[in-house]
């Protein structure tokens, strides 16, 4: 932002455009540089209608004189026998003083110059819009990056140039950073990196607590940095950058990239505990568990296949996340199949596994043995009471559906971007000067808030709005560790109370989303649009819906872009009378346009830029309707005719503008949500309101922006979860060559869904896009436990000839330790995310809560449900095989002739 108390805003704009704008646009990765509040130099010609009338001059004559006095035509050259001379003229006028001397007419043989009927002044191109920092008017230089470029590197380059900029601008110009997007990115990256390191530490600690062996812990722990480094290499090849989503994927991956290594290590250690040598144990253990690890890795990758190819906004958001986490899974699987068994054969010692241990080790061993005995006892009870366990399974299925229906839903969590926006709206007849006063007072109150570091105020026509009754405040927050209130939503509510004191204006405050999705820039975060070809019907129902939505619980700051009560002056032509005088409607409108429309009549060209010359009435004659009586139109006989003699003036109220969405007239109602109110609650309330009020069928109603993306994402995420489960089922069916065993492996998913939804509801966190990602991850994580059980049970049935009850019982006890280790490792890796530590932690928290809740609940049920369901499905498979074996004998009739005969 650039501003000055002593220099005109056009000078400030010159430095912003020609120094900062042009130099910053040359930085690699910058897509565009835009000047907000741009105020270029312009010459304004302000006419005195009384002086024009007294001299018998019309405004159109002045316009033609100005256009003829400022020429910029090619004048050619004179070519002689030996040289060429370029013809140059002095027809251009570059200063306001030049225009004051222009002869606009001759009266009584004497010239009438512009200064006698008006004046030319140096001014700005747009004098009904402005940007202020405190009491200083200025401009804002907005820098937009190219897709795929690095925000932090661009900001670093701009900061490197800032000392140069300060040297080249006058000392009276204040040059300051209004908003730096890289600050929140840097803070978030630092906090995510800390979360990553904390998760890694907790995961390694879990491994050590279970194995109580430094060498074994190091072997499993080394898979973690190797997997992360390998993932970085894959990200580099795919052209990804380190951002919040990719780092979030790595943080989550920390919890389960060691799972495969843990399973491999535990199986090798188990063989060493039986007395085998490290080399033999590594060979036998890796051969025995290899298929299990391959199954777990491939099936976990399969979960993210639908995410990779998902379209729409959700697909674009999650594409990089899915590919990053897939790369981490594949690298960890490769490491566990190669590096882990090699290190076990070289670094594990028999004495450390089978030798004597200290008291602490023995005490912990008794604790783990007690856990195993407790599980053994409870497992036997469940195997004896299988119907009760199946009833619990059915209950989790029903509970998952019920919880999904009742839980609050949202699109993206409301994070802290380091800024707050406020929109000020005055009455439809408010003047720009009055709007400036309101803006100044609102900015003064906001600046006093102890949480605010800087306030930028803008008033006048903004963005797509061409009205003068709009204002905007952009407030930069102090860092979270410095400001008194770290919760941005509480800051917003406090500002809303302070800024709602002005009678006659409406102030809406919002925490802008970190990702703006579609929709126009509205005065509130969410938009609801009505469309109809019949304007009367549209405006009627728009008013009704706006009033009714404003009283719905949980919805606040309701406003709309409906502007149909704007006062106006209607000038009705008397075409018959004007025709007899030889005056056309075009002449009348031309006079009005020049007088009140700030019409650009010519252009000043300089070496570096061009500036408009704008014609209008003197500001004294633009304040009330009486100025219209001083306007005259030239008749066909050359005489000036008063405008009032050929037109009738009357006051009216009508639409200031008609908005369109697509090709239909539209009205957009914008609203914010109260704290702790989910978007799904608001959308459902508005839809029920439509039904209750019986909105006509001809009225098209839909949500825009984030609300529209949320509605489509609900359908898309449901389909995504179904597709992920289907892909995993098909892949497991191929791996196990069975239709039934994949059902056993996926049996823990309903319990994971119940745990995830319950965790979100307990902590009053809506089911958002990130929480959906956590549930998708649970599909891959939870099935690992079942895979470890099922693989061992199938192997015991094939090689040892055990029945299904004995096989699954033995598998549960043997795999109990690796299941506990992998689950606790994933739990430890997700816990820092669930705690919502650091900047942007509230964005990541839904994902962590979903994973942690789903892991805890599903882990308890999977240990008992999977063996019970395995037995049921094995019995069903045996019954089906027996039935098919008996079918030919039963179907053959006595005396029938077989084909062999």
mmCIF file with all atom_site columns, N, CA, C and O in Angstrom, residues 347-363:
data_model
loop_
_atom_site.group_PDB
_atom_site.id
_atom_site.type_symbol
_atom_site.label_atom_id
_atom_site.label_alt_id
_atom_site.label_comp_id
_atom_site.label_asym_id
_atom_site.label_entity_id
_atom_site.label_seq_id
_atom_site.pdbx_PDB_ins_code
_atom_site.Cartn_x
_atom_site.Cartn_y
_atom_site.Cartn_z
_atom_site.occupancy
_atom_site.B_iso_or_equiv
_atom_site.pdbx_formal_charge
_atom_site.auth_seq_id
_atom_site.auth_comp_id
_atom_site.auth_asym_id
_atom_site.auth_atom_id
_atom_site.pdbx_PDB_model_num
ATOM 1  N N  . UNK A 1 347 ? 21.877 -56.666 11.911 1.00 0.00 ? 347 UNK A N  1
ATOM 2  C CA . UNK A 1 347 ? 22.023 -55.882 13.138 1.00 0.00 ? 347 UNK A CA 1
ATOM 3  C C  . UNK A 1 347 ? 21.339 -56.484 14.357 1.00 0.00 ? 347 UNK A C  1
ATOM 4  O O  . UNK A 1 347 ? 21.675 -56.118 15.487 1.00 0.00 ? 347 UNK A O  1
ATOM 5  N N  . UNK A 1 348 ? 20.367 -57.361 14.183 1.00 0.00 ? 348 UNK A N  1
ATOM 6  C CA . UNK A 1 348 ? 19.732 -57.964 15.349 1.00 0.00 ? 348 UNK A CA 1
ATOM 7  C C  . UNK A 1 348 ? 20.673 -58.974 16.008 1.00 0.00 ? 348 UNK A C  1
ATOM 8  O O  . UNK A 1 348 ? 21.439 -59.664 15.329 1.00 0.00 ? 348 UNK A O  1
ATOM 9  N N  . UNK A 1 349 ? 20.619 -59.065 17.323 1.00 0.00 ? 349 UNK A N  1
ATOM 10 C CA . UNK A 1 349 ? 21.455 -59.991 18.094 1.00 0.00 ? 349 UNK A CA 1
ATOM 11 C C  . UNK A 1 349 ? 20.552 -60.966 18.849 1.00 0.00 ? 349 UNK A C  1
ATOM 12 O O  . UNK A 1 349 ? 19.550 -60.574 19.431 1.00 0.00 ? 349 UNK A O  1
ATOM 13 N N  . UNK A 1 350 ? 20.973 -62.251 18.804 1.00 0.00 ? 350 UNK A N  1
ATOM 14 C CA . UNK A 1 350 ? 20.174 -63.272 19.485 1.00 0.00 ? 350 UNK A CA 1
ATOM 15 C C  . UNK A 1 350 ? 20.054 -62.997 20.969 1.00 0.00 ? 350 UNK A C  1
ATOM 16 O O  . UNK A 1 350 ? 19.008 -63.208 21.579 1.00 0.00 ? 350 UNK A O  1
ATOM 17 N N  . UNK A 1 351 ? 21.158 -62.494 21.566 1.00 0.00 ? 351 UNK A N  1
ATOM 18 C CA . UNK A 1 351 ? 21.143 -62.258 23.009 1.00 0.00 ? 351 UNK A CA 1
ATOM 19 C C  . UNK A 1 351 ? 20.157 -61.166 23.389 1.00 0.00 ? 351 UNK A C  1
ATOM 20 O O  . UNK A 1 351 ? 19.582 -61.180 24.469 1.00 0.00 ? 351 UNK A O  1
ATOM 21 N N  . UNK A 1 352 ? 19.939 -60.199 22.478 1.00 0.00 ? 352 UNK A N  1
ATOM 22 C CA . UNK A 1 352 ? 19.007 -59.111 22.776 1.00 0.00 ? 352 UNK A CA 1
ATOM 23 C C  . UNK A 1 352 ? 17.560 -59.578 22.702 1.00 0.00 ? 352 UNK A C  1
ATOM 24 O O  . UNK A 1 352 ? 16.679 -58.970 23.297 1.00 0.00 ? 352 UNK A O  1
ATOM 25 N N  . UNK A 1 353 ? 17.340 -60.658 21.946 1.00 0.00 ? 353 UNK A N  1
ATOM 26 C CA . UNK A 1 353 ? 15.968 -61.142 21.774 1.00 0.00 ? 353 UNK A CA 1
ATOM 27 C C  . UNK A 1 353 ? 15.635 -62.247 22.765 1.00 0.00 ? 353 UNK A C  1
ATOM 28 O O  . UNK A 1 353 ? 14.567 -62.253 23.393 1.00 0.00 ? 353 UNK A O  1
ATOM 29 N N  . UNK A 1 354 ? 16.562 -63.201 22.914 1.00 0.00 ? 354 UNK A N  1
ATOM 30 C CA . UNK A 1 354 ? 16.276 -64.373 23.750 1.00 0.00 ? 354 UNK A CA 1
ATOM 31 C C  . UNK A 1 354 ? 17.035 -64.363 25.058 1.00 0.00 ? 354 UNK A C  1
ATOM 32 O O  . UNK A 1 354 ? 16.830 -65.248 25.892 1.00 0.00 ? 354 UNK A O  1
ATOM 33 N N  . UNK A 1 355 ? 17.958 -63.401 25.246 1.00 0.00 ? 355 UNK A N  1
ATOM 34 C CA . UNK A 1 355 ? 18.761 -63.376 26.464 1.00 0.00 ? 355 UNK A CA 1
ATOM 35 C C  . UNK A 1 355 ? 18.007 -62.805 27.647 1.00 0.00 ? 355 UNK A C  1
ATOM 36 O O  . UNK A 1 355 ? 16.812 -62.535 27.605 1.00 0.00 ? 355 UNK A O  1
ATOM 37 N N  . UNK A 1 356 ? 18.759 -62.618 28.722 1.00 0.00 ? 356 UNK A N  1
ATOM 38 C CA . UNK A 1 356 ? 18.162 -62.072 29.934 1.00 0.00 ? 356 UNK A CA 1
ATOM 39 C C  . UNK A 1 356 ? 17.964 -60.562 29.779 1.00 0.00 ? 356 UNK A C  1
ATOM 40 O O  . UNK A 1 356 ? 18.721 -59.894 29.097 1.00 0.00 ? 356 UNK A O  1
ATOM 41 N N  . UNK A 1 357 ? 16.923 -60.059 30.478 1.00 0.00 ? 357 UNK A N  1
ATOM 42 C CA . UNK A 1 357 ? 16.588 -58.647 30.402 1.00 0.00 ? 357 UNK A CA 1
ATOM 43 C C  . UNK A 1 357 ? 16.471 -58.067 31.803 1.00 0.00 ? 357 UNK A C  1
ATOM 44 O O  . UNK A 1 357 ? 16.388 -58.804 32.803 1.00 0.00 ? 357 UNK A O  1
ATOM 45 N N  . UNK A 1 358 ? 16.449 -56.744 31.874 1.00 0.00 ? 358 UNK A N  1
ATOM 46 C CA . UNK A 1 358 ? 16.376 -56.057 33.156 1.00 0.00 ? 358 UNK A CA 1
ATOM 47 C C  . UNK A 1 358 ? 14.974 -56.081 33.734 1.00 0.00 ? 358 UNK A C  1
ATOM 48 O O  . UNK A 1 358 ? 14.019 -56.593 33.156 1.00 0.00 ? 358 UNK A O  1
ATOM 49 N N  . UNK A 1 359 ? 14.877 -55.471 34.916 1.00 0.00 ? 359 UNK A N  1
ATOM 50 C CA . UNK A 1 359 ? 13.602 -55.466 35.625 1.00 0.00 ? 359 UNK A CA 1
ATOM 51 C C  . UNK A 1 359 ? 12.530 -54.678 34.880 1.00 0.00 ? 359 UNK A C  1
ATOM 52 O O  . UNK A 1 359 ? 11.369 -55.078 34.837 1.00 0.00 ? 359 UNK A O  1
ATOM 53 N N  . UNK A 1 360 ? 12.937 -53.551 34.324 1.00 0.00 ? 360 UNK A N  1
ATOM 54 C CA . UNK A 1 360 ? 11.957 -52.737 33.592 1.00 0.00 ? 360 UNK A CA 1
ATOM 55 C C  . UNK A 1 360 ? 11.384 -53.510 32.415 1.00 0.00 ? 360 UNK A C  1
ATOM 56 O O  . UNK A 1 360 ? 10.181 -53.477 32.149 1.00 0.00 ? 360 UNK A O  1
ATOM 57 N N  . UNK A 1 361 ? 12.261 -54.218 31.705 1.00 0.00 ? 361 UNK A N  1
ATOM 58 C CA . UNK A 1 361 ? 11.811 -55.019 30.561 1.00 0.00 ? 361 UNK A CA 1
ATOM 59 C C  . UNK A 1 361 ? 10.850 -56.105 31.029 1.00 0.00 ? 361 UNK A C  1
ATOM 60 O O  . UNK A 1 361 ? 9.798  -56.323 30.422 1.00 0.00 ? 361 UNK A O  1
ATOM 61 N N  . UNK A 1 362 ? 11.192 -56.780 32.114 1.00 0.00 ? 362 UNK A N  1
ATOM 62 C CA . UNK A 1 362 ? 10.356 -57.877 32.585 1.00 0.00 ? 362 UNK A CA 1
ATOM 63 C C  . UNK A 1 362 ? 9.011  -57.362 33.095 1.00 0.00 ? 362 UNK A C  1
ATOM 64 O O  . UNK A 1 362 ? 7.975  -58.009 32.903 1.00 0.00 ? 362 UNK A O  1
ATOM 65 N N  . UNK A 1 363 ? 9.058  -56.163 33.741 1.00 0.00 ? 363 UNK A N  1
ATOM 66 C CA . UNK A 1 363 ? 7.790  -55.592 34.214 1.00 0.00 ? 363 UNK A CA 1
ATOM 67 C C  . UNK A 1 363 ? 6.886  -55.253 33.037 1.00 0.00 ? 363 UNK A C  1
ATOM 68 O O  . UNK A 1 363 ? 5.676  -55.524 33.063 1.00 0.00 ? 363 UNK A O  1
#
